[in-house]
Coordinates of C-alpha atoms in Angstrom, one line a residue:
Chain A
X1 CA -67.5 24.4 -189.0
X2 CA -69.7 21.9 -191.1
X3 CA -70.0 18.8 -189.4
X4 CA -69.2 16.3 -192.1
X5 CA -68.7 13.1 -191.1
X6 CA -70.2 9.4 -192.4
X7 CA -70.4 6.3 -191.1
X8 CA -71.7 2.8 -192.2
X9 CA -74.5 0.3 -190.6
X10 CA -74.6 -3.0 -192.1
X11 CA -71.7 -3.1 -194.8
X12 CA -69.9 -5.8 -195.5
X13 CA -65.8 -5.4 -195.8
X14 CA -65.9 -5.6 -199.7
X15 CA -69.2 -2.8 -199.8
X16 CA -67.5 -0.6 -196.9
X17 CA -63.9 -0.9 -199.4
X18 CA -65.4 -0.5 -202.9
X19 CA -67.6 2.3 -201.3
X20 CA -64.5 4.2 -199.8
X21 CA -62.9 4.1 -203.6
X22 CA -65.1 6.0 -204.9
X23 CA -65.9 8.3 -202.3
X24 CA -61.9 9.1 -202.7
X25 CA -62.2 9.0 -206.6
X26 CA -64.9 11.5 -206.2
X27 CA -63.2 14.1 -203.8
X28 CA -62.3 16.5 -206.1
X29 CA -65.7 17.0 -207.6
X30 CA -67.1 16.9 -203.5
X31 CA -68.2 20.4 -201.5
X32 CA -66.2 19.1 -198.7
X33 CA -64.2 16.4 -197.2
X34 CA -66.0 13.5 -195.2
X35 CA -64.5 12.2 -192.8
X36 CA -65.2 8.6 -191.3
X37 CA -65.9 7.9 -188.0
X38 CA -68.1 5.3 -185.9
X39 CA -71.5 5.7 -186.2
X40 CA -72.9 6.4 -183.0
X41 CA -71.2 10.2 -184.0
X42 CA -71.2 10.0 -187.4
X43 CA -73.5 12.8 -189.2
X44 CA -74.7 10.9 -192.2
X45 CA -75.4 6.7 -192.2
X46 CA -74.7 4.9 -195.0
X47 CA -77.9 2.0 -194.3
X48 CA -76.8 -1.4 -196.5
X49 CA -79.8 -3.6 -197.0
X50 CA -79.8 -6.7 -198.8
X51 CA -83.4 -7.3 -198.2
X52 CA -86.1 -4.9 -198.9
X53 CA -86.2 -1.8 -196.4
X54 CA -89.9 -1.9 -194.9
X55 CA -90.8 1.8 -193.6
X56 CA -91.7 0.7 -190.1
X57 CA -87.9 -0.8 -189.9
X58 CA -86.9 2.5 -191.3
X59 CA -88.7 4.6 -189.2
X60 CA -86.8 2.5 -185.9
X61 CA -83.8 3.7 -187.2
X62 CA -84.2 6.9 -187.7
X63 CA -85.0 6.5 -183.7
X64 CA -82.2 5.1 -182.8
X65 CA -80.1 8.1 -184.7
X66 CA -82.0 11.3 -184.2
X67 CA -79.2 13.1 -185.0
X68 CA -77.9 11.8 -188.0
X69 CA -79.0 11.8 -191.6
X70 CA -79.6 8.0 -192.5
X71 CA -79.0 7.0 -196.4
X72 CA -80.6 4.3 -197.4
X73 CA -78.4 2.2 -199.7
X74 CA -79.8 -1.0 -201.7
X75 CA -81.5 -2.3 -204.8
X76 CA -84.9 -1.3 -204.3
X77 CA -86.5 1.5 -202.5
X78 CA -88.8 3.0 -204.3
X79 CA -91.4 2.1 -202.0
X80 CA -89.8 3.7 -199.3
X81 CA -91.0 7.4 -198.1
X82 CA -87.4 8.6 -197.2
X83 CA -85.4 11.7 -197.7
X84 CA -82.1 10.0 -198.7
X85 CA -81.2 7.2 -200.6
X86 CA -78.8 5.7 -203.3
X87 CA -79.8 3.0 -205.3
X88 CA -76.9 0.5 -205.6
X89 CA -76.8 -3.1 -206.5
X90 CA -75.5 -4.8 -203.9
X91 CA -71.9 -6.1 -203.9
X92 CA -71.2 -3.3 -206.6
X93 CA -69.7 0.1 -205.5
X94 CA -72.1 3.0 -206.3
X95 CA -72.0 5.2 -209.7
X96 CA -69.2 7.7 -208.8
X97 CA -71.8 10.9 -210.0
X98 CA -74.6 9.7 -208.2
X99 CA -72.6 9.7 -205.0
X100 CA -70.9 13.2 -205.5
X101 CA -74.9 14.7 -206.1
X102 CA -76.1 12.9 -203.0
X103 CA -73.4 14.1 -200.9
X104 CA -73.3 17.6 -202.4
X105 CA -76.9 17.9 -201.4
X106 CA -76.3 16.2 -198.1
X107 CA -74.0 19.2 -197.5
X108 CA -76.7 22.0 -198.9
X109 CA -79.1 20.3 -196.1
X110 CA -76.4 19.8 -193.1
X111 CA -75.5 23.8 -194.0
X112 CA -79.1 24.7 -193.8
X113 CA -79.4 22.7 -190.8
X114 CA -76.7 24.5 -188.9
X115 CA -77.7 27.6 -190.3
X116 CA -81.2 26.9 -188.5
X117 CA -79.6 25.9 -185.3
X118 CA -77.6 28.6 -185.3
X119 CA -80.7 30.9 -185.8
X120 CA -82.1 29.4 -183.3
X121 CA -79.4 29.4 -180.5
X122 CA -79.4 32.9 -181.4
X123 CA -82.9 33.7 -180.9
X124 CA -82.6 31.7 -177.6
X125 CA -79.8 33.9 -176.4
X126 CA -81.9 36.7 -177.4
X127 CA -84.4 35.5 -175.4
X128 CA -82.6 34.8 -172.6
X129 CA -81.2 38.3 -172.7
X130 CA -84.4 39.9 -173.1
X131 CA -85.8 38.0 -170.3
X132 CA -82.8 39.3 -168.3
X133 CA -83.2 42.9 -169.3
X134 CA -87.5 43.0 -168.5
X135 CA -86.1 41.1 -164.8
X136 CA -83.5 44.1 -164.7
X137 CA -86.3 47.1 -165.8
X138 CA -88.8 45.5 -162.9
X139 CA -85.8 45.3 -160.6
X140 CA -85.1 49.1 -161.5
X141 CA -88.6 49.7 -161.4
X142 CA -88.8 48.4 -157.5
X143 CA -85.6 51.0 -157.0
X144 CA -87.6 53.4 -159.0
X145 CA -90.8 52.6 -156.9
X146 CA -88.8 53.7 -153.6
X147 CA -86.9 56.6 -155.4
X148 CA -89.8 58.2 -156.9
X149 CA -90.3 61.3 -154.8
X150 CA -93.8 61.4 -153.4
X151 CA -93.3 64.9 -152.4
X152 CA -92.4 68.1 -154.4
X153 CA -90.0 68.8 -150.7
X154 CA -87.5 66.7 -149.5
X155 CA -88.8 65.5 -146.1
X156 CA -85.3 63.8 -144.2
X157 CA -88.1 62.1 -142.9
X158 CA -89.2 60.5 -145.7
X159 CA -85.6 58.5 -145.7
X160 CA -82.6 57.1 -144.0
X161 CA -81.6 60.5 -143.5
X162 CA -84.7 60.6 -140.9
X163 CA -83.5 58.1 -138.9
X164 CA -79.9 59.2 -139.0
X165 CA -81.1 62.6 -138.0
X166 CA -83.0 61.7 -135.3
X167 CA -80.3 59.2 -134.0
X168 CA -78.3 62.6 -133.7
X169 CA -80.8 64.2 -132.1
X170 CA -81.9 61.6 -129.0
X171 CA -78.4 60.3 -128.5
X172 CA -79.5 56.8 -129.0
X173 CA -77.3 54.1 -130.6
X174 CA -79.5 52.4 -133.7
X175 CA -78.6 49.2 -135.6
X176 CA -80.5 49.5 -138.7
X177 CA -81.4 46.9 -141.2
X178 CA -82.6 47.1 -144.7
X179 CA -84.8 44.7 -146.8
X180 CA -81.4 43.5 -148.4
X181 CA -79.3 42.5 -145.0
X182 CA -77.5 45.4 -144.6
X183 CA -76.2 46.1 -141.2
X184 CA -75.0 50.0 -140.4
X185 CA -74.9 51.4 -136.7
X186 CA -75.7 54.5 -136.1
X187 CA -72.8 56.2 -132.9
X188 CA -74.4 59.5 -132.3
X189 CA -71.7 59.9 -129.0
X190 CA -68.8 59.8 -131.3
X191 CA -70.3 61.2 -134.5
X192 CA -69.6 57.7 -135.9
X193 CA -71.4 54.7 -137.7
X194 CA -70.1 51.2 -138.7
X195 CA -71.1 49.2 -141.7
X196 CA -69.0 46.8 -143.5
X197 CA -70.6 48.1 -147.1
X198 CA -69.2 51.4 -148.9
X199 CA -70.7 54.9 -149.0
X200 CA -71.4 54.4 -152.4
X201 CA -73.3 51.3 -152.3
X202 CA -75.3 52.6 -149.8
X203 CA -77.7 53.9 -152.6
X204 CA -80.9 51.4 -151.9
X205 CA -80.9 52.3 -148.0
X206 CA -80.4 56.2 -148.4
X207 CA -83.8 55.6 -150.4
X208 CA -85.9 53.1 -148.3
X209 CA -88.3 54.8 -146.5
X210 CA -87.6 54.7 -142.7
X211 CA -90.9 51.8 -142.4
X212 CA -89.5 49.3 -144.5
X213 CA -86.3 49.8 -142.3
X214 CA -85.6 47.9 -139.3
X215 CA -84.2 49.9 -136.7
X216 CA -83.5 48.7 -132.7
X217 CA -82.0 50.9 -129.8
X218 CA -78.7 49.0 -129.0
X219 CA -76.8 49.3 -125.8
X220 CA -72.7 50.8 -126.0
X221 CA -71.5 48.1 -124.5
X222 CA -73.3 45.4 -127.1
X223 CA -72.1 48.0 -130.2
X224 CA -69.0 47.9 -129.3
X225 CA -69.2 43.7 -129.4
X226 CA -70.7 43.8 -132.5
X227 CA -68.4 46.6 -134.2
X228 CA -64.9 44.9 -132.9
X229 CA -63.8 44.2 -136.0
X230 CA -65.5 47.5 -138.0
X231 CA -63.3 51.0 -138.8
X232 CA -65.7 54.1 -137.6
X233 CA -66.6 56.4 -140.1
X234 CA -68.0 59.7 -139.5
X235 CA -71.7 60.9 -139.5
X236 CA -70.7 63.6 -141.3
X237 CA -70.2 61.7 -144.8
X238 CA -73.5 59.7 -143.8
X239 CA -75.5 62.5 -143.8
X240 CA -73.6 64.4 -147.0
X241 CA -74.2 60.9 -148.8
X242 CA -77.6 60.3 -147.7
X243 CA -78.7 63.8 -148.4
X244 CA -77.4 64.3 -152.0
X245 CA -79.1 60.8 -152.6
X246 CA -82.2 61.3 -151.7
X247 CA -82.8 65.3 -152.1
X248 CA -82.9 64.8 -155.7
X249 CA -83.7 68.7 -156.5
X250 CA -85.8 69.4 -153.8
X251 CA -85.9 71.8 -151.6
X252 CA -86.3 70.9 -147.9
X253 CA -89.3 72.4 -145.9
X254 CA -89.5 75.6 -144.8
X255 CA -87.2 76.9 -147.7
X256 CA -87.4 78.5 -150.6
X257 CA -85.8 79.3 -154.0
X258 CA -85.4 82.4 -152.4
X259 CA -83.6 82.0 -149.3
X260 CA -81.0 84.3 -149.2
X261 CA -77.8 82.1 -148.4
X262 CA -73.6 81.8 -147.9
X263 CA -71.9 79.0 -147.3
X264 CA -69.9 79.9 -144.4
X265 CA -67.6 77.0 -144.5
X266 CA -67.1 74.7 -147.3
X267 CA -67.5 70.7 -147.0
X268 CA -64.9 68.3 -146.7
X269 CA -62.8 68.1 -150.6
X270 CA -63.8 64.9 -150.7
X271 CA -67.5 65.6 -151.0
X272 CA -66.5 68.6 -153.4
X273 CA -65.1 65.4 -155.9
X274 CA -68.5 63.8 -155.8
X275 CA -70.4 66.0 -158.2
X276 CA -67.8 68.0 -160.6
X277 CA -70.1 71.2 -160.7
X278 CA -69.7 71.5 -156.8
X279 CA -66.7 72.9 -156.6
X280 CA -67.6 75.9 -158.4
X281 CA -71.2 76.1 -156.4
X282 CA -69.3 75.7 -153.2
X283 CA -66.8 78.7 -154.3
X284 CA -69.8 80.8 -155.3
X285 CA -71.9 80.4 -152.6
X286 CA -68.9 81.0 -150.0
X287 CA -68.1 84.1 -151.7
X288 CA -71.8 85.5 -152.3
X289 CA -74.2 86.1 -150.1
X290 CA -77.3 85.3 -152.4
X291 CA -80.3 83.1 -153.4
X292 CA -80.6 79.4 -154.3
X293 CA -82.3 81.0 -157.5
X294 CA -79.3 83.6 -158.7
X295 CA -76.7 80.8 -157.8
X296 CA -77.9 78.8 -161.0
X297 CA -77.7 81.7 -162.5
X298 CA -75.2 82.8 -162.2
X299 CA -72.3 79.7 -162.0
X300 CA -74.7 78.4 -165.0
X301 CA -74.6 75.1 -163.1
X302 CA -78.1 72.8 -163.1
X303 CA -80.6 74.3 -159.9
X304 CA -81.1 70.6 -159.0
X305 CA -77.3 70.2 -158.5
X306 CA -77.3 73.6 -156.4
X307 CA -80.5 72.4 -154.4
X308 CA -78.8 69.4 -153.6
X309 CA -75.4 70.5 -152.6
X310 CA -77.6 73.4 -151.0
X311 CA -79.6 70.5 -148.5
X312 CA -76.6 68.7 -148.0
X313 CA -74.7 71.9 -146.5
X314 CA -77.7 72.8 -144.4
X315 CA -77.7 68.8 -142.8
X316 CA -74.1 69.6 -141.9
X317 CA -74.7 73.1 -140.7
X318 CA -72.6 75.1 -143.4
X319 CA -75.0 77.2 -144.4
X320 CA -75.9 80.7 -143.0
X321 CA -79.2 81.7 -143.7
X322 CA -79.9 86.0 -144.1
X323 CA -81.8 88.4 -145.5
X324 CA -78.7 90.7 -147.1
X325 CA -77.8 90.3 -150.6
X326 CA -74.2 90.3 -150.5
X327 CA -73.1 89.9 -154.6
X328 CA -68.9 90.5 -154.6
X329 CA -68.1 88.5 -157.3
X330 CA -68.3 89.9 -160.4
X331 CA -68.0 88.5 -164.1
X332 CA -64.8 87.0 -165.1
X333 CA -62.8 87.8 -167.8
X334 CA -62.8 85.6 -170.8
X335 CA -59.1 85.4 -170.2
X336 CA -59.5 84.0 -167.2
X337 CA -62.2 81.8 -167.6
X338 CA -60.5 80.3 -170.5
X339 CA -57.4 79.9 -168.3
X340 CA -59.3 78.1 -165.7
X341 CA -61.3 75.6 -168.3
X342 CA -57.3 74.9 -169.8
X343 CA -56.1 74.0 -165.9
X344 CA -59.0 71.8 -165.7
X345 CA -58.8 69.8 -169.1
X346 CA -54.7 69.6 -167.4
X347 CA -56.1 68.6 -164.7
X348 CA -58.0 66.1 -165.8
X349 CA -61.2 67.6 -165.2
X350 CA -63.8 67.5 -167.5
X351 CA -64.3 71.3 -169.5
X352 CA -67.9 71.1 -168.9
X353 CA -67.3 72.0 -165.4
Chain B
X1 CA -58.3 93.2 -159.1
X2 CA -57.7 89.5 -159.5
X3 CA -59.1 89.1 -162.7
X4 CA -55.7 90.7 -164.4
X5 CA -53.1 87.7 -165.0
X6 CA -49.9 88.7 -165.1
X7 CA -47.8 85.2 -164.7
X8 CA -48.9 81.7 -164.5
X9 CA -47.7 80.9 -161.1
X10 CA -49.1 79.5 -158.1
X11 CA -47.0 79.2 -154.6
X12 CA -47.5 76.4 -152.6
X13 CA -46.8 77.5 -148.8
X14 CA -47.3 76.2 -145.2
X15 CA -45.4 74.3 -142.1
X16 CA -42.4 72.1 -142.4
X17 CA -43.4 68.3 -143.5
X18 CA -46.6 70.0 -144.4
X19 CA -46.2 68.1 -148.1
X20 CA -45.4 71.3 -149.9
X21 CA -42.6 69.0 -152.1
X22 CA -45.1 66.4 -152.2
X23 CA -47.9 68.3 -153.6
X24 CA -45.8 69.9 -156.3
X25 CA -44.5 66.9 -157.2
X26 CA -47.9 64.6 -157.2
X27 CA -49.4 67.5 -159.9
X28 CA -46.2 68.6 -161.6
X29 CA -45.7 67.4 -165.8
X30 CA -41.6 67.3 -165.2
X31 CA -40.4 65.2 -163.1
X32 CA -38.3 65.2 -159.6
X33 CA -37.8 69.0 -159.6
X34 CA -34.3 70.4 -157.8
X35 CA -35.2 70.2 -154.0
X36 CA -32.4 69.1 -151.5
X37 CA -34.0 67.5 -148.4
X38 CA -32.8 66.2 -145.5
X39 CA -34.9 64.2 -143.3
X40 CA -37.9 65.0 -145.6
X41 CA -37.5 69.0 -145.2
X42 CA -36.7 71.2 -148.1
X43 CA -33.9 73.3 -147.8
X44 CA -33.9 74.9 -151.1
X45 CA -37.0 75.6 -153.6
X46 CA -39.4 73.5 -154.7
X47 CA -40.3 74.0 -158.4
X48 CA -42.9 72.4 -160.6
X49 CA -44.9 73.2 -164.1
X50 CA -48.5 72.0 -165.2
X51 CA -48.7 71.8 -169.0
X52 CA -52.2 73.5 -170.4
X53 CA -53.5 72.6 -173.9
X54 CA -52.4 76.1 -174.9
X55 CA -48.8 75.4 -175.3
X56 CA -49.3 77.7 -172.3
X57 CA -47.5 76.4 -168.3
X58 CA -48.0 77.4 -165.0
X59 CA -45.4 77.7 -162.8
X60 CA -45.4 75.7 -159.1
X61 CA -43.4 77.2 -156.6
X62 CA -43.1 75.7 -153.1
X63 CA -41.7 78.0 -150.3
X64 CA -39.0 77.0 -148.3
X65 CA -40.1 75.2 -144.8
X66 CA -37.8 77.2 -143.0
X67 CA -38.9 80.8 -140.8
X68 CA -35.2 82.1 -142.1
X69 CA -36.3 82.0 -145.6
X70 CA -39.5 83.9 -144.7
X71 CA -38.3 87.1 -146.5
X72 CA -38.4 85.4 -150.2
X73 CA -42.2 84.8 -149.7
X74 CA -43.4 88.3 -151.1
X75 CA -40.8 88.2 -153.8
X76 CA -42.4 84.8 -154.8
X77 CA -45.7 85.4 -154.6
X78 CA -45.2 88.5 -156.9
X79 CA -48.1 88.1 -159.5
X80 CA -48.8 84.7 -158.9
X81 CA -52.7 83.2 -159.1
X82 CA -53.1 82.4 -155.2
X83 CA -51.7 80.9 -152.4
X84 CA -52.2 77.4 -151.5
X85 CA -50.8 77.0 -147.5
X86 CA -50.6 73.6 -146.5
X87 CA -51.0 73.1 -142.8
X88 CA -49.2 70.2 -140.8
X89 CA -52.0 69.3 -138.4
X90 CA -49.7 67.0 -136.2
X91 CA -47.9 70.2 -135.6
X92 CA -47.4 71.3 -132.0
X93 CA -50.1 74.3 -132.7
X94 CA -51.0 74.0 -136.4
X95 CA -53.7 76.4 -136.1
X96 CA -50.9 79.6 -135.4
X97 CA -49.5 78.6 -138.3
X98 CA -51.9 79.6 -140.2
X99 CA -52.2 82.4 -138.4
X100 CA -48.5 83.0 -139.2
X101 CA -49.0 82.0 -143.0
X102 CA -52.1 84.4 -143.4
X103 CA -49.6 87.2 -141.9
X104 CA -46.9 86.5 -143.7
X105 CA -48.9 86.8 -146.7
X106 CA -51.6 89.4 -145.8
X107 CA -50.4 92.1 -148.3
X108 CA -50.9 89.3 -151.5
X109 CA -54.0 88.3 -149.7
X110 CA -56.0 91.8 -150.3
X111 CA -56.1 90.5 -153.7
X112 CA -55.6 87.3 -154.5
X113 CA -57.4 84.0 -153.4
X114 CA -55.8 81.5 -150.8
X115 CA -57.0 77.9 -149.9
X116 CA -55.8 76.1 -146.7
X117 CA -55.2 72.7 -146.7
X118 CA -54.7 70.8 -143.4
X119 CA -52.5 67.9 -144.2
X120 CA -51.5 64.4 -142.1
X121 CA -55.5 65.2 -141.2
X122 CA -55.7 61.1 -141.3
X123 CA -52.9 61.3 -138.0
X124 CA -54.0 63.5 -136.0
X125 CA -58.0 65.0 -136.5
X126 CA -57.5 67.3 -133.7
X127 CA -57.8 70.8 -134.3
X128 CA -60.6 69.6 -136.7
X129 CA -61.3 71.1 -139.8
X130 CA -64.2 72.9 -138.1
X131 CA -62.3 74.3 -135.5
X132 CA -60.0 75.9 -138.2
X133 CA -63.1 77.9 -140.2
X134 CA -64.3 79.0 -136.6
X135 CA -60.5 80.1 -135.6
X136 CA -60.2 82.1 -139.4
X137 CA -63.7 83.4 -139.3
X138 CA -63.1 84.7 -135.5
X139 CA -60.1 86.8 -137.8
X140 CA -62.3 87.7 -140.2
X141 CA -60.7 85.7 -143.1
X142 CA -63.2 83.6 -145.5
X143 CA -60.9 81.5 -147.1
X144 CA -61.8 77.7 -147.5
X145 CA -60.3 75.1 -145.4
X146 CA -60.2 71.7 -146.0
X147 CA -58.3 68.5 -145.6
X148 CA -56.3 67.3 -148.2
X149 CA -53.7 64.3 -148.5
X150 CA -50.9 66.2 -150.5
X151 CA -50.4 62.4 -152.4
X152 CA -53.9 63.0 -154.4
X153 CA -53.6 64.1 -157.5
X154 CA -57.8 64.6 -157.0
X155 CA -57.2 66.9 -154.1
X156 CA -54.1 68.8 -155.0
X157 CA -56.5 69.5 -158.3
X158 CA -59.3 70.6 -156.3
X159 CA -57.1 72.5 -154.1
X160 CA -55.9 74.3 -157.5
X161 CA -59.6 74.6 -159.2
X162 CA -60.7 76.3 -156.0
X163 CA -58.2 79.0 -156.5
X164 CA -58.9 79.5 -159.8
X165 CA -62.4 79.6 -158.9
X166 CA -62.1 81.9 -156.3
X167 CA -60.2 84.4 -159.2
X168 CA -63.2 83.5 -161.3
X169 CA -65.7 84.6 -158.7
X170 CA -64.0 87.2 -156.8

């Protein structure tokens, strides 16, 4: 909304009066209403001068009110170098058409002037936001920096999942720390860990690189001081999490597209939820005896999504690893297929899957 | 084999308090279907329907909890899609009764899918999921075991995608 307010500086009573008369005498022929108010907020000054305006006086004024759009109003000032003025003799009330065209043009300028400030703001918002999304691409960059894989096989290593692992492996109880502060112990005895954060948020540790982790060998009796008030969750969806994380496609070493492979138990349903093509890998693979190569093909799902669920499986020891290809299942009927995708979609699953 | 369809059905199955009702019931379009219970057993059927976008339904039956009833569980499963037993695991010996469910239902099983679903898993983790698959793959059966809280839409879903799967893949 146009800010259009006026004020006066140096009227007398009569001048303020006679002036307001014709301003209302003039409203219907005016862009807008004006308003008056004091003059420390008004947006346009009405400056009375019975003596001649000098520009240095002038100039002071237009210091004092920055903001404002200062009129000078008085006999003579045609010496004056200023933007606004209306000639009046003083004591008289100003010609009626000369005070509609002044303020009419005040009103053109104040609009421009928002307009600009309103350009501006916007531009500053932009800038702001831009500045926020190039901090937000370097800060992805950083996760980017750790994520890239370095290798074309997914080392455990390489990861959290190396430390995890090898928790597992020497029995020893770790409290590990990441560069962010976050706390997770590591209970190989009861297939537990502790951390106050969620699985799922978990994302930056599963891929930090075991150095810029640090880890310390913690007694039982000080975990179970510093876990009092922690719920134990298992290992199990630790190393699921942590694997699918970091694998990204992958294989691990010392396998191969293809390694012959059945899944000889399936994974806990809530892992199957994670990811909706695993459900159908998982029911593949623990039907089929086959490679990571013909599963792709043949469930059509992505390789890097059977890879994954693939290394995950082998970290929790689900997969059996043989050289006999063992194909049962053989191609559905459209019937049924079309059946299934209908379930899903009633389901709520996507049809995709 | 189990790529003909001749009725949408699927039977829900397993030990009393297992969550039969309750899993029928979390998945099912209509609502409260006719089940008497008394101290949260069923003592008559359980019966439920899933809406497809077909204008198509499937049929949920739950068996009755109760060995007496046994006899009505081949007449049930009688062209139905697969076999969903849900396993109490705070029972006594939950692991015979899926030995007992498997049996019951062996003659179904040649061809058609089953999934077992351990349920109150979040009670009582003991037999553990594990120890099922090794105790079903010691009898020679592959079907998938997991744990599933009969309350979750998302699992009873995945138990019922998995079965269709299986059909799919078989």
């Amino acid at each position: 909304m146009l800010d259009t307010t006026l004020s006066f500086l140096d009227f007398n009573a009569k001048q303020q009066a006679s002036f307001f008369a014709i301003l209302v005498l003039s409203e219907r022929n005016l862009a807008n209403d004006w308003k008056m108010v004091n003059k420390d907020i008004a947006k346009v000054i009405f400056i009375s001068s019975q003596q001649k305006i000098n520009q240095s006086e002038w100039d002071k004024l237009q210091l004092t009110y920055p903001e404002s759009i200062l009129v000078a109003y008085s006999k003579n000032l045609s010496e004056l170098n200023i933007a606004w003025k209306l000639i009046t003799e003083f004591d008289k009330p100003p010609i009626r058409s000369k005070l509609i065209s002044l303020l009419n043009k005040i009103t053109v300028e104040l609009k421009e002037i928002k307009e600009i400030k309103e350009i501006k703001e916007i531009k500053e918002i932009k800038e702001i936001k831009e500045i926020k999304e190039i901090k937000e691409i370097k800060e992805i960059k950083k996760v980017i920096k750790i994520s890239i894989p370095k290798n074309i096989l997914f080392l455990p290593e390489d990861y959290f999942l190396g430390i995890i692992q090898n928790s597992i492996k020497t029995g020893e109880i770790y409290h590990c720390q990441n560069q962010s502060g976050i706390n997770l112990y590591l209970y190989p005895q009861k297939f537990n860990y502790f951390c106050s954060v969620e699985i799922t948020n978990l994302k930056s540790l599963f891929l930090t690189h075991p150095n810029e982790i640090k880890v310390e060998k913690i007694l039982e009796e000080d975990l179970k001081k510093l876990v009092k008030d922690m719920k134990a969750k298992t290992l199990n969806d630790l190393c699921w999490h942590s694997t699918i994380i970091a694998s990204q496609g992958r294989l691990m070493k010392n396998h191969h597209h293809d390694d012959v492979v059945n899944l000889k138990y399936w994974p806990d349903i809530s892992y199957l939820n994670t990811v909706k093509d695993y459900l159908a890998i998982a029911t593949f693979m623990n039907r089929n005896v086959t490679s990571i190569k013909k599963i792709s093909q043949y469930t059509e799902k992505k390789e890097v999504n059977v890879i994954d669920f693939h290394n995950a499986c082998q970290v929790l020891g689900l997969i059996d690893q043989t050289k006999n290809f063992c194909l049962n299942s053989r191609p559905a009927s459209d019937k049924l297929r079309q059946l299934r995708q209908n379930v899903f979609e009633a389901l709520q699953f996507s049809t995709a899957s | 084999m189990m790529n003909s369809i001749d009725l949408l059905k699927i039977i829900f199955t397993g030990s009393i308090d297992a969550g039969k009702s309750t899993a029928i019931h979390t998945i099912s379009a209509i609502g409260d279907i006719n089940t008497a219970t008394a101290e949260k057993i069923t003592s008559t059927m359980d019966y439920g329907q899933l809406y497809l976008a077909n204008n198509e339904k499937i049929d949920l039956y739950g068996t009755l909890g109760e060995r007496r009833f046994e006899f009505m569980s081949a007449t049930l499963c009688q062209g139905a899609l697969g076999l969903i037993i849900l396993i109490n695991n705070t029972h006594k010996n939950p692991l015979n009764e899926v030995d007992y469910y498997l049996n019951l239902n062996a003659d179904f099983l040649t061809k058609n899918p089953a999934v077992i679903a351990v349920t109150h898993y979040d009670e009582v983790n003991t037999p553990s999921v594990e120890n099922y698959q090794t105790y079903l793959q010691q009898r020679g059966y592959t079907w998938p075991v997991v744990s599933a809280d009969a309350r979750d839409k998302k699992d009873i879903a995945t138990l019922i995608n998995a079965l269709l799967l299986m059909r799919e893949y078989s």
